[in-house]
């Protein structure tokens, strides 16, 4: 049983004791255990390491640790060998014996597993030299890689719970509030509302019972920052929550975790138990007289539950429909009691502000947006993963310097931010600094941190339809503008992508948008038009091509494209013919292959499988498919194969 | 109660040694039987042949006592409704009708509220699900990298549409609006294991591995 | 009870704290169109037909008057151009589901008849029947299932057989006439087999019969 921590001194001693047990020069293999790396088998890699160090007799000298997400998910499994900081990417179980014998025993770097710049071919051995990491400042997220999420001692070793000790032992709730106010932390969930203002409202609402809530119902498609924080470093969130509860005067907290994140639930429950053992949660925390307990609530799968009033309804055991928020939840929330809800990342910022001070915190970021923001940089970009940068970093820096540019050398088309409430930002705004205010000026929003990069092969009408489908499914369906508005959005966009759009459709979409925006009950509806409006605003030509020419310029919309085998490129290799799931391709050895357009289901298997050296399959849109060639025999050049 | 039911009741009491829960369940069953013209059990076993009725009753009682166990764990409080339903879902992999009805009785929550919740949240299924759950992520990152194609291919291989279960109860297939592993898209999750961008032959192999 | 003074359509209005804008307006005879509102039921705020424009200082925004509480110094406009556009489009959306709904209002707000594709299911999910049955009668015969565009009203035949034959009070509340017609179709269907599980109020069969009747 761990000793209960009763004072600042106790805290310091505990940390010293933990740190003294750790040899800073001991070799430590940290293996990313985030969801991305797990998909690539990080569990097995971890196990292989544990066994292999034993087998090679270095288990005393070398420690092995599974940590939270490192962020570079594209290159999983990611491992970092400390203290040298050697970073190996795309590690598989087969590589483990070699890593142990070469690197851990003989201290030799295995070049093959290090980062190689796709453009320059330059190698980087140290994690901090890799461009993906070099341009970030990971003040919140970076701690993940040192911590085993199930070990509270790991968190304490790097200074965890010191902010809580400082707040409870040395500061009054008012002073904590002042510090957070000075730091101007704004809500990371997307709204950007100043946390201190919300806290103050809850604090000054007259009631004995108040609640604080962590919103880990991360529903924005394309975003997973909160997941990786909650899974990788749950104590930082709990510490922030407890500090907030102290400032607000709440004695009960909830962590609402979406059901798609079982590991986050598991790690949070484990963290709560451990924190209770040390007395960081429970009665009379650190002898300050402050009581605080936390409970985990599992979500049941509804995007709209991320909306604060809907989330509170769900905690009450009712259907997660938003309610009109003319009386704020910070005044009347769960069971009518003042309830302060913040997003995971917001809470994780709080300990930083308390331990390092508001002055330090406000030195990072822009005029109106302080600190850093974590983004999920995904889509058609070379380095996908989670990145944390100071507010005000430009889109270009994020996508090109950190993200390494567009996949396969394609042309950038747009970046979608802010999830279904955000918009698509075209190339002309790539130099915009990213913060709470700047992106809103171009019709999008920074949102909770999803950043989905799209290239020339993405159809923007299809993207708009995608978001409308998403929202039609995820809207609660209570209010008319949102439910019925989305129904017609859906109908209109469906007919446009299937080539049956009407000339008046763009205007109709805009007209409906005004009303959905103005009259919907909650933020889901009020922001639902953004993906439609921004794509119309910046990519109107694509809409017009679909409507007027029945053509999909990006060749995405199935009803408007045809697959075609170019006769002069086809080498009659039989690959596409054999693999076509509907037998729509005719031909033979030596006979040029032809797609029967009537049978083709446009699944794209032929295009995927046609060898790149032939490149014979193409997509056509807005033009007739040429008739099959009269002469079907392949002309064989001398020395050419099949 | 019929003779068979009596027998079943005493057998249950003896063999399982239930002192508290089953008795509570049985008491409630009896009182329900007395209260409405159609008893709880016969409502559920409507259309069932008499000789099968005993079996149905047995199942109903087993479900009811399981539900009671779950309620005891979470507290008999309607604010726990969603958490209780989630646990029933985890237990059975779907929400059996008798469990919902029993829950309504025990928590004193109207059946329409339970159905509203059970059909509102994606985690719940009102029909039995297959042994293996196949989910294709439809998040934005997956979408721009071709999740539609992946979903179509899975659908073709399984020969069912999203939201359906194969006749042999081997697979249930679903699309999900974002699983939160966006860097790997397009992603398919089979029984909780994430797979990034599988080709058609790879996908076929993964599915064949599921018994 | 504290009184607040505010302005509705340029008229100075005194109202008791805790009232909604809609109630305050009604008291002075200003009529705001409503649909899902019923003074016997808790305000629901779903149809948004009662939307009004409020001004606080420089800022102006749209709120649902049936749920927005009165405030000192509030300036309310019930028929501003923005409000009129909202009502027009909301009626247009609703009438695509339930043709012929609120004829008078549709004329007043010059609702376009041709822009939207019709998808007539008649039930507009205003929830009046569901809420009346639960809040006033405590019977819970009706309920909502599903979400988003899939949302529907269902009824529970088992409970319905005990309560509905002597009640039928929701028949007069339904703005589309769906309830009485569905009741007529569904009662014979379930008389022999009462089930405790929900049945869609509006299925293919009774929809066809309903359309036949009104055509």
mmCIF file of N, CA and C in Angstrom, chain A residues 264 290 301 588:
data_model
loop_
_atom_site.group_PDB
_atom_site.id
_atom_site.type_symbol
_atom_site.label_atom_id
_atom_site.label_comp_id
_atom_site.label_asym_id
_atom_site.label_seq_id
_atom_site.Cartn_x
_atom_site.Cartn_y
_atom_site.Cartn_z
ATOM 1 N N UNK A 264 -8.794 3.625 -23.245
ATOM 2 C CA UNK A 264 -8.823 4.885 -22.495
ATOM 3 C C UNK A 264 -9.616 4.695 -21.204
ATOM 4 N N UNK A 290 -9.645 19.465 1.206
ATOM 5 C CA UNK A 290 -10.418 19.386 -0.036
ATOM 6 C C UNK A 290 -10.702 17.933 -0.402
ATOM 7 N N UNK A 301 -22.011 5.538 -27.784
ATOM 8 C CA UNK A 301 -21.913 5.654 -29.229
ATOM 9 C C UNK A 301 -22.875 6.637 -29.836
ATOM 10 N N UNK A 588 -7.777 -12.195 -73.576
ATOM 11 C CA UNK A 588 -7.099 -13.481 -73.410
ATOM 12 C C UNK A 588 -5.614 -13.203 -73.454
#
